[in-house]
Coordinates of C-alpha atoms in Angstrom, one line a residue:
G211 CA -0.1 0.1 0.0
V212 CA 2.7 2.6 0.9
L213 CA 4.8 1.8 -2.0
A214 CA 1.9 1.8 -4.7
A215 CA 1.0 5.3 -3.2
L216 CA 4.3 6.4 -3.3
L217 CA 5.0 5.4 -6.8
L218 CA 1.7 7.2 -8.0
H219 CA 2.9 10.3 -6.1
A220 CA 6.3 10.2 -7.7
R221 CA 4.6 9.9 -11.2
D222 CA 2.4 12.9 -10.3
Y223 CA -0.6 10.7 -10.4
R224 CA -0.3 10.0 -14.1
W225 CA -1.4 6.5 -14.9
G226 CA -2.2 5.9 -18.6
R227 CA -5.2 7.8 -19.7
L228 CA -6.9 8.0 -16.4
P229 CA -7.8 11.4 -14.8
A230 CA -5.4 12.6 -12.1
G231 CA -8.4 12.7 -9.5
F232 CA -9.2 9.1 -10.1
T233 CA -5.4 8.0 -9.6
R234 CA -5.5 10.1 -6.5
G235 CA -8.4 8.2 -5.2
I236 CA -6.5 5.0 -6.0
A237 CA -3.4 6.4 -4.1
V238 CA -5.6 7.2 -1.0
L239 CA -7.2 3.7 -1.1
C240 CA -3.7 2.2 -1.2
Y241 CA -2.8 4.3 1.9
A242 CA -5.9 2.9 3.7
L243 CA -5.3 -0.6 2.8
G244 CA -1.8 -0.2 4.1
A245 CA -2.8 1.4 7.3
L246 CA -5.4 -1.0 8.0
S247 CA -2.9 -3.8 7.4
K248 CA -0.3 -2.5 9.7
E249 CA 0.1 0.7 11.7
S250 CA 3.6 1.5 10.4
A251 CA 1.9 2.5 7.0
F252 CA 0.6 5.7 8.7
I253 CA 4.0 7.2 8.1
L254 CA 3.4 7.3 4.3
P255 CA 2.9 11.2 4.2
A256 CA 6.4 11.6 5.6
F257 CA 7.8 9.5 2.8
L258 CA 6.0 11.7 0.3
V259 CA 7.5 14.8 1.8
L260 CA 10.9 13.1 1.8
Y261 CA 10.5 12.2 -1.7
D262 CA 9.6 15.8 -2.8
L263 CA 12.4 17.2 -0.8
V264 CA 15.2 15.0 -2.3
L265 CA 13.8 13.9 -5.7
G266 CA 10.6 15.8 -6.5
R267 CA 9.4 19.3 -7.3
G268 CA 9.5 20.5 -3.7
P269 CA 7.0 20.3 -0.8
S270 CA 5.5 23.7 -1.4
K271 CA 4.0 22.5 -4.7
R272 CA 2.2 19.5 -3.4
I273 CA 0.3 21.0 -0.3
K274 CA -3.1 19.8 -1.8
D275 CA -1.7 16.2 -2.0
Y276 CA -0.7 16.4 1.5
A277 CA -3.9 17.5 2.7
M278 CA -5.6 14.5 0.9
Y279 CA -3.6 12.1 2.8
A280 CA -4.0 14.0 6.1
A281 CA -7.9 13.8 5.8
A282 CA -7.4 10.1 5.1
A283 CA -5.2 9.7 8.1
L284 CA -7.8 11.3 10.4
V285 CA -10.4 9.0 9.3
L286 CA -8.1 6.0 9.7
L287 CA -7.1 7.0 13.0
G288 CA -10.7 7.3 14.0
V289 CA -11.3 3.7 12.8
R290 CA -8.3 2.7 14.7
A291 CA -9.7 4.3 18.0
A292 CA -12.9 2.7 17.5
A293 CA -11.3 -0.8 17.0
T294 CA -9.1 -0.4 20.0
A295 CA -11.5 1.1 22.5
G296 CA -11.6 -0.4 26.0
P297 CA -9.2 -1.2 28.7
K298 CA -5.6 -1.5 27.7
T299 CA -3.3 -4.2 28.9
P300 CA -0.1 -2.5 30.4
I301 CA 3.1 -3.1 28.7
A302 CA 5.3 -5.4 30.6
F303 CA 8.8 -4.6 31.4
A304 CA 10.0 -7.8 30.0
D305 CA 8.5 -6.9 26.6
N306 CA 10.0 -3.3 26.6
P307 CA 12.6 -2.7 29.3
V308 CA 12.8 1.1 28.5
I309 CA 8.9 1.5 28.8
R310 CA 9.3 3.6 31.9
A311 CA 13.0 4.5 31.6
A312 CA 14.4 8.0 31.6
L313 CA 14.6 9.7 28.2
G314 CA 18.3 9.5 27.9
V315 CA 18.3 5.7 28.7
R316 CA 15.5 5.1 26.2
L317 CA 17.4 7.0 23.5
V318 CA 20.7 5.2 24.1
T319 CA 18.9 1.9 24.0
A320 CA 16.8 2.7 21.0
I321 CA 19.8 3.8 18.8
A322 CA 21.7 0.7 19.9
V323 CA 18.7 -1.5 18.6
I324 CA 18.6 0.5 15.3
G325 CA 22.3 -0.5 14.8
R326 CA 21.1 -4.3 15.4
Y327 CA 18.3 -3.8 13.0
V328 CA 20.7 -2.7 10.2
G329 CA 23.0 -5.5 11.0
L330 CA 20.2 -8.1 10.7
L331 CA 19.0 -6.7 7.3
L332 CA 22.7 -6.6 5.9
W333 CA 23.6 -10.2 7.4
P334 CA 20.4 -12.2 8.5
A335 CA 22.4 -15.3 9.8
R336 CA 20.9 -15.4 13.2
L337 CA 17.1 -14.6 13.4
S338 CA 14.9 -14.8 16.5
V339 CA 11.1 -14.4 17.1
D340 CA 12.0 -12.5 20.3
Y341 CA 14.6 -10.1 21.6
S342 CA 12.9 -9.0 24.8
F343 CA 14.6 -8.7 28.4
A344 CA 17.2 -9.6 29.1
Q345 CA 18.3 -10.3 25.6
T346 CA 18.0 -6.6 25.3
V347 CA 18.7 -4.5 28.2
P348 CA 18.6 -0.9 29.0
L349 CA 21.8 0.9 28.1
T350 CA 23.1 4.1 29.8
D351 CA 26.8 4.4 28.7
V352 CA 27.1 6.4 25.6
M353 CA 30.6 4.7 24.9
N354 CA 28.8 1.3 24.8
P355 CA 29.9 -0.4 21.4
A356 CA 26.3 -1.3 20.5
F357 CA 25.2 2.4 21.0
L358 CA 28.2 3.7 18.8
A359 CA 27.3 1.1 16.3
G360 CA 23.9 2.4 16.1
L361 CA 25.1 5.9 15.6
V362 CA 27.2 4.8 12.9
A363 CA 24.6 3.0 11.1
I364 CA 22.2 6.0 11.2
A365 CA 25.0 8.4 10.1
A366 CA 25.7 6.1 7.2
L367 CA 22.2 5.8 6.0
A368 CA 21.5 9.6 6.3
G369 CA 24.7 10.6 4.7
I370 CA 25.5 8.0 2.1
G371 CA 23.7 9.6 -0.8
F372 CA 24.9 13.1 0.0
A373 CA 28.4 11.7 0.3
L374 CA 28.2 10.1 -3.1
R375 CA 26.2 13.0 -4.5
S376 CA 23.3 10.7 -5.4
R377 CA 19.8 12.1 -4.7
P378 CA 18.2 8.5 -5.3
L379 CA 20.7 7.0 -2.9
A380 CA 20.1 9.7 -0.4
F381 CA 16.3 9.0 -0.5
A382 CA 17.0 5.3 0.0
G383 CA 19.1 5.8 2.9
I384 CA 16.9 8.3 4.7
F385 CA 13.8 6.0 3.8
F386 CA 15.0 3.6 6.5
L387 CA 15.2 6.1 9.2
V388 CA 11.7 7.5 8.4
A389 CA 10.3 4.1 8.2
I390 CA 11.9 2.9 11.6
A391 CA 10.9 6.1 13.5
P392 CA 7.4 5.1 14.6
T393 CA 8.6 1.8 16.1
S394 CA 12.1 2.7 17.3
N395 CA 11.2 3.8 20.8
V396 CA 13.1 7.0 20.0
F397 CA 9.9 9.3 20.0
F398 CA 7.8 7.3 22.3
P399 CA 7.9 3.8 23.8
I400 CA 6.0 1.1 22.1
G401 CA 5.0 -2.5 23.1
T402 CA 8.3 -4.3 22.3
I403 CA 12.0 -3.2 22.4
M404 CA 12.9 -5.1 19.3
A405 CA 11.1 -7.2 16.8
E406 CA 12.1 -8.5 13.3
R407 CA 8.4 -7.9 12.2
L408 CA 9.1 -4.1 12.5
L409 CA 11.6 -4.2 9.6
Y410 CA 9.1 -5.2 7.0
L411 CA 8.8 -1.4 5.7
P412 CA 12.3 -0.3 6.7
S413 CA 13.8 -3.3 4.6
V414 CA 12.7 -1.4 1.5
S415 CA 15.6 1.0 2.3
I416 CA 18.2 -1.7 2.2
A417 CA 16.7 -3.2 -1.0
L418 CA 17.0 0.2 -2.6
V419 CA 20.5 0.8 -1.5
A420 CA 21.5 -2.5 -2.9
G421 CA 19.7 -1.9 -6.1
F422 CA 21.5 1.4 -6.5
A423 CA 25.0 -0.2 -5.6
A424 CA 24.2 -3.1 -8.2
D425 CA 23.3 -0.6 -10.9
A426 CA 26.4 1.4 -10.4
L427 CA 28.4 -1.8 -10.7
R428 CA 26.6 -2.7 -13.9
R429 CA 27.4 0.7 -15.3
S430 CA 31.0 0.8 -14.1
S431 CA 32.7 -1.2 -16.9
P432 CA 32.1 -4.1 -19.4
V433 CA 33.6 -6.5 -17.0
G434 CA 31.1 -5.4 -14.3
R435 CA 28.1 -5.5 -16.6
R436 CA 29.0 -8.8 -18.2
A437 CA 30.7 -10.8 -15.2
L438 CA 30.8 -9.2 -11.9
F439 CA 27.2 -8.1 -11.7
P440 CA 25.6 -11.2 -12.8
A441 CA 27.9 -13.3 -10.4
L442 CA 27.0 -11.1 -7.4
A443 CA 23.4 -11.0 -8.3
L444 CA 23.3 -14.8 -8.5
L445 CA 25.2 -15.1 -5.3
A446 CA 22.8 -12.8 -3.4
V447 CA 19.8 -14.8 -4.7
V448 CA 21.3 -18.1 -3.9
A449 CA 22.4 -17.0 -0.3
L450 CA 19.2 -15.4 0.6
T451 CA 17.1 -18.2 -0.9
W452 CA 19.0 -20.8 1.1
R453 CA 18.7 -18.6 4.3
T454 CA 14.9 -18.4 3.8
V455 CA 14.6 -22.2 3.4
E456 CA 16.6 -22.8 6.6
R457 CA 14.6 -20.3 8.4
N458 CA 11.4 -21.7 7.3
R459 CA 12.3 -25.1 9.2
D460 CA 12.4 -23.1 12.4
W461 CA 8.6 -22.4 11.7
R462 CA 7.4 -26.0 11.6
S463 CA 5.9 -25.7 15.1
N464 CA 5.8 -23.5 18.2
A465 CA 8.4 -25.8 19.7
T466 CA 10.9 -25.5 16.8
L467 CA 10.3 -21.8 16.5
F468 CA 11.1 -21.0 20.2
E469 CA 13.9 -23.6 20.4
S470 CA 15.5 -21.7 17.5
A471 CA 14.9 -18.5 19.5
A472 CA 16.5 -19.9 22.5
R473 CA 19.8 -20.4 20.5
V474 CA 19.9 -16.8 19.4
S475 CA 18.2 -15.1 22.4
P476 CA 19.1 -17.3 25.3
K477 CA 18.6 -14.6 27.9
S478 CA 15.0 -13.7 26.8
F479 CA 12.5 -14.0 29.5
R480 CA 9.7 -14.4 27.1
V481 CA 11.4 -17.3 25.1
R482 CA 12.0 -19.2 28.3
S483 CA 8.4 -18.7 29.5
V484 CA 7.0 -19.9 26.1
L485 CA 9.3 -22.9 26.1
A486 CA 8.1 -23.7 29.6
E487 CA 4.4 -23.6 28.4
I488 CA 5.3 -25.8 25.3
A489 CA 7.0 -28.4 27.6
E490 CA 3.9 -28.3 29.9
E491 CA 1.5 -29.0 27.0
R492 CA 3.4 -32.0 25.8
G493 CA 3.6 -33.5 29.3
D494 CA 7.3 -32.8 29.9
L495 CA 6.9 -31.5 33.5
A496 CA 10.6 -31.6 34.3
A497 CA 11.5 -29.5 31.4
A498 CA 8.6 -27.1 32.0
R499 CA 9.8 -26.6 35.5
T500 CA 13.2 -26.0 34.4
E501 CA 12.3 -23.3 31.8
F502 CA 10.0 -21.6 34.1
E503 CA 12.8 -21.4 36.7
R504 CA 15.0 -19.9 34.2
A505 CA 12.4 -17.3 33.2
I506 CA 12.1 -16.4 36.9
A507 CA 15.9 -16.1 37.3
I508 CA 15.8 -13.6 34.4
W509 CA 12.9 -11.6 35.7
P510 CA 11.4 -12.5 39.1
K511 CA 8.7 -9.7 38.9
W512 CA 6.0 -11.4 36.8
S513 CA 3.2 -13.1 38.8
Y514 CA 2.1 -15.2 35.8
T515 CA 5.4 -17.2 35.6
F516 CA 5.2 -18.1 39.3
W517 CA 1.6 -19.2 39.0
R518 CA 2.4 -21.3 36.0
L519 CA 5.5 -22.7 37.7
G520 CA 3.1 -23.7 40.7
T521 CA 0.7 -25.5 38.5
V522 CA 3.6 -27.5 37.1
V523 CA 4.9 -28.5 40.5
R524 CA 1.3 -29.6 41.6
K525 CA 1.1 -31.7 38.5
Q526 CA 4.2 -33.4 39.6
G527 CA 2.4 -34.4 42.7
D528 CA 3.9 -31.8 45.1
I529 CA 0.8 -30.2 46.2
A530 CA 2.4 -28.4 49.3
G531 CA 5.4 -27.6 47.3
S532 CA 3.3 -25.6 44.7
Q533 CA 1.7 -23.3 47.3
P534 CA 4.8 -21.0 47.8
Y535 CA 4.6 -20.2 44.0
F536 CA 0.9 -19.4 44.2
R537 CA 1.5 -17.1 47.2
K538 CA 4.4 -15.3 45.5
A539 CA 2.2 -14.8 42.4
L540 CA -0.4 -13.1 44.6
E541 CA 2.4 -11.2 46.5
I542 CA 3.3 -9.7 43.1
D543 CA -0.3 -9.1 42.1
D544 CA -3.0 -9.4 44.6
K545 CA -5.6 -9.4 42.0
M546 CA -4.5 -12.4 40.1
R547 CA -7.5 -14.6 39.6
G548 CA -5.8 -17.7 38.4
A549 CA -3.4 -17.7 41.5
Y550 CA -6.4 -17.5 43.9
F551 CA -8.1 -20.3 42.1
S552 CA -5.0 -22.5 42.1
L553 CA -4.1 -21.8 45.7
G554 CA -7.8 -22.6 46.6
E555 CA -7.6 -25.9 44.8
S556 CA -4.4 -26.8 46.3
E557 CA -5.8 -26.1 49.9
Q558 CA -8.9 -28.3 49.1
Q559 CA -6.5 -31.1 48.0
L560 CA -4.7 -30.7 51.3
H561 CA -8.1 -30.9 53.2
R562 CA -7.7 -27.3 54.5
Y563 CA -11.3 -26.3 53.5
D564 CA -11.4 -23.2 55.6
S565 CA -8.4 -21.8 53.8
A566 CA -9.7 -23.1 50.3
V567 CA -13.0 -21.2 51.0
Q568 CA -11.2 -18.0 51.9
C569 CA -9.3 -18.1 48.6
Y570 CA -12.4 -18.7 46.4
E571 CA -14.3 -16.0 48.3
K572 CA -11.6 -13.5 47.5
L573 CA -11.7 -14.6 44.0
E574 CA -15.5 -14.1 43.9
T575 CA -15.0 -10.6 45.0
L576 CA -12.7 -10.0 41.9
E577 CA -14.6 -12.2 39.4
P578 CA -18.1 -13.2 40.5
C579 CA -18.4 -15.5 37.6
H580 CA -15.0 -17.1 37.3
P581 CA -15.2 -20.5 35.6
G582 CA -15.2 -23.3 38.1
L583 CA -15.3 -21.2 41.1
H584 CA -18.7 -21.9 42.5
Q585 CA -18.3 -25.8 42.0
N586 CA -15.1 -25.7 44.0
L587 CA -16.4 -23.3 46.5
G588 CA -19.6 -25.3 46.9
Y589 CA -17.7 -28.6 47.7
A590 CA -15.3 -26.7 50.0
L591 CA -18.0 -25.2 52.0
R592 CA -19.7 -28.6 52.1
D593 CA -16.5 -30.3 53.4
A594 CA -16.2 -27.4 55.9
G595 CA -19.4 -28.3 57.4
R596 CA -21.4 -25.3 56.1
P597 CA -24.0 -27.0 53.9
A598 CA -26.3 -24.0 53.8
D599 CA -23.5 -21.9 52.6
A600 CA -22.6 -24.5 50.0
E601 CA -26.1 -24.6 48.7
A602 CA -26.0 -20.7 48.3
A603 CA -22.6 -21.1 46.6
F604 CA -24.0 -23.6 44.0
R605 CA -27.1 -21.5 43.3
R606 CA -24.9 -18.4 42.7
G607 CA -22.9 -20.5 40.2
I608 CA -26.1 -21.6 38.5
A609 CA -27.2 -18.0 38.2
C610 CA -23.8 -17.4 36.3
T611 CA -23.8 -20.5 34.2
P612 CA -27.2 -22.0 34.0
D613 CA -26.2 -24.7 31.7
S614 CA -23.7 -26.3 33.9
A615 CA -24.6 -29.9 34.7
G616 CA -21.8 -30.0 37.3
L617 CA -23.2 -27.1 39.3
Y618 CA -26.8 -28.6 39.4
R619 CA -25.1 -32.1 40.4
G620 CA -23.2 -30.3 43.3
L621 CA -26.6 -28.6 44.3
A622 CA -28.2 -32.0 44.5
V623 CA -25.5 -33.5 46.6
V624 CA -25.9 -30.7 49.1
L625 CA -29.6 -30.8 49.1
E626 CA -29.3 -34.5 49.9
D627 CA -27.1 -33.7 52.9
R628 CA -29.7 -31.3 54.0
A629 CA -32.4 -34.2 53.7
D630 CA -34.2 -32.2 50.8
R631 CA -34.8 -35.4 48.7
A632 CA -37.3 -33.7 46.5
G633 CA -35.0 -30.7 45.8
A634 CA -32.1 -33.2 45.2
E635 CA -34.1 -35.1 42.7
R636 CA -35.1 -32.0 40.7
A637 CA -31.5 -30.9 40.7
Y638 CA -30.1 -34.2 39.4
R639 CA -32.8 -34.3 36.7
E640 CA -31.6 -30.7 35.7
A641 CA -28.1 -31.9 35.4
L642 CA -29.0 -34.8 33.3
T643 CA -31.2 -32.4 31.1
R644 CA -28.0 -30.4 30.4
D645 CA -25.6 -33.3 30.1
P646 CA -27.3 -36.8 29.4
D647 CA -23.9 -38.4 29.7
D648 CA -23.4 -37.2 33.3
A649 CA -22.7 -40.6 34.8
V650 CA -22.5 -39.4 38.3
S651 CA -25.8 -37.6 38.2
A652 CA -27.4 -40.7 36.6
N653 CA -26.0 -43.0 39.2
N654 CA -26.8 -40.6 42.3
L655 CA -30.4 -40.1 41.1
A656 CA -30.8 -43.9 40.6
W657 CA -29.7 -44.5 44.2
L658 CA -31.9 -41.7 45.4
L659 CA -34.9 -43.2 43.7
A660 CA -34.1 -46.6 45.1
E661 CA -34.0 -45.3 48.7
K662 CA -37.6 -44.0 48.5
G663 CA -39.0 -47.5 48.5
P664 CA -38.9 -50.6 46.1
P665 CA -36.7 -49.3 43.3
P666 CA -38.8 -48.4 40.2
D667 CA -37.9 -49.2 36.8
E668 CA -36.5 -45.9 36.2
A669 CA -33.8 -46.6 38.9
L670 CA -32.7 -49.6 37.1
A671 CA -32.7 -47.7 33.8
L672 CA -30.6 -44.9 35.2
A673 CA -28.0 -47.3 36.7
E674 CA -27.8 -49.2 33.5
R675 CA -27.3 -45.8 31.7
A676 CA -24.5 -44.8 34.1
L677 CA -22.8 -48.2 33.5
R678 CA -22.7 -47.6 29.8
I679 CA -21.1 -44.2 30.3
N680 CA -18.7 -45.1 33.2
P681 CA -18.5 -48.7 34.4
S682 CA -17.0 -47.7 37.8
A683 CA -17.1 -49.5 41.1
T684 CA -19.5 -47.0 42.5
V685 CA -22.1 -47.6 39.6
Y686 CA -21.9 -51.5 39.9
D687 CA -22.4 -51.0 43.6
T688 CA -25.6 -49.0 42.9
M689 CA -26.8 -51.5 40.3
A690 CA -26.1 -54.3 42.8
W691 CA -28.2 -52.7 45.5
I692 CA -31.1 -51.8 43.2
R693 CA -31.1 -55.4 41.9
Y694 CA -31.1 -56.6 45.4
R695 CA -33.9 -54.4 46.5
R696 CA -36.0 -55.6 43.4
G697 CA -35.5 -59.2 44.5
D698 CA -32.9 -60.2 41.8
V699 CA -30.4 -61.5 44.3
A700 CA -28.3 -63.4 41.6
G701 CA -28.0 -60.3 39.4
A702 CA -27.2 -58.3 42.5
R703 CA -24.5 -60.8 43.6
E704 CA -22.9 -60.7 40.0
A705 CA -22.8 -56.8 40.1
A706 CA -21.6 -56.6 43.8
A707 CA -18.7 -59.0 42.9
E708 CA -17.7 -56.7 40.0
A709 CA -18.0 -53.7 42.4
V710 CA -15.4 -55.5 44.8
R711 CA -13.2 -56.4 42.0
R712 CA -12.9 -52.9 40.9
D713 CA -12.7 -51.4 44.4
S714 CA -11.8 -53.7 47.3
T715 CA -10.8 -50.9 49.7
S716 CA -14.4 -49.2 50.1
A717 CA -15.9 -50.3 53.2
E718 CA -19.5 -49.5 52.0
I719 CA -19.1 -51.7 48.8
L720 CA -17.7 -54.5 50.9
D721 CA -20.5 -54.3 53.6
R722 CA -23.3 -54.3 50.8
W723 CA -21.4 -57.3 49.1
R724 CA -21.6 -59.2 52.3
I725 CA -25.3 -58.5 52.7
I726 CA -26.1 -59.7 49.1
E727 CA -23.7 -62.7 49.4
A728 CA -25.5 -63.8 52.7
A729 CA -28.8 -63.4 50.8
W730 CA -27.7 -65.4 48.0
R731 CA -26.4 -68.2 50.3
A732 CA -29.5 -68.2 52.4
G733 CA -31.6 -68.5 49.3
N734 CA -29.5 -71.5 48.1
R735 CA -29.9 -73.3 51.5
Q736 CA -33.8 -73.0 51.4
G737 CA -33.9 -74.3 48.0
G738 CA -34.6 -71.1 46.3
T739 CA -33.3 -70.0 43.0
P740 CA -30.2 -68.0 43.6

């Protein structure tokens, strides 16, 4: 979009037999398409002024053209403002370590980064998807080699054309400085300290400089035209093609991409964090823990990293060991929802129900409808001996998520505890309406119906349904008891034996098996049909 509009401007909006007004409209459309694709295209009017200063008729003669683009820019900025309205996520120090730095520190660091950018465009041998802290750190020393290299690069680009008395080369060199300006952190800090994606438009400058150099070589002599120029052109194409193919291999997956980034940017907090998440996703908890610990060693002030490390430690089976990481996350950010939820879960797993309730209640004040909150809170309150509060928690959860079978099931369990069998039955039926494959609700409702008197056919059907979904020891135990209560002692004995085979540690299952076994033996002694 930028280059198309610039080309039309350079041709004074002449394009075949089309009227100038029409081609100006096309140029503005190109500007809009560029700016809506990537914000760096907003800088186009500066390129037009640069072109008119160095190569064109002079800025004073193109005021109407500039006004046309200025009007388009205002409209585009309005569109952008509407699209990005709402709360903004603060820029993290790890993403841009000069985000709150003094002006001098920001300028020294930004100029050093510009030097690295030029180096990457000239020699893209080592590329990385990330250069954040501490791969890139704030600089304060003006004698730092990286800062000095940046100054040399800027001076070379700004002065190369004038030194060689070439206006086109001057335009090409300064093009880079104009293109990089909005994302350089020189005039204002942005969301990242350095990123290769920010070089798309500035890379045009290096391509133009290379083109002018190649053309000069081609014109220099017959040898340059016939041999040297073709040889260098072929070498450049082959080398850059090879580098592209090699780089594309890094993009096969998230893992290969960030593993390559770790080789180039081993000190990057962001790279280590992402590698940890990738390792956790593929189940390599030891590697995930190592990478999270490396990330924390680089920057120990990010709550999210501590929280994720805590979840990894808990997955490794060390529930108590995970808690210091959750607490550290909350020490850094006392409004971190995920950390409150995870700490509550770990307290619940350690049977510290009152502490779990405190975590969940704090979370509820921050996010009243946090996913999974009320289900965990309801069970924690139940286990803490507060059934009325547990019922209230489940009902608040249902108000937030009325389609949750789990919340209705939890409500039913609590209502059973409170001897409200009718309410429990209604809640179990609501759970099954929302999730017909909820084996626990089917099993519990079957048991509840069986307890009211002689088990109806529906109780047997529900137990059979639960068995099809999840043939666990608990469900076989329910089936055994229902069959026993219906007089099918042989069928009950078979189901009870299967329940014991699947879980021989449950005292309740063993007690019912003994009752059913005794009834079966008694039936045999009396000559009945077992």
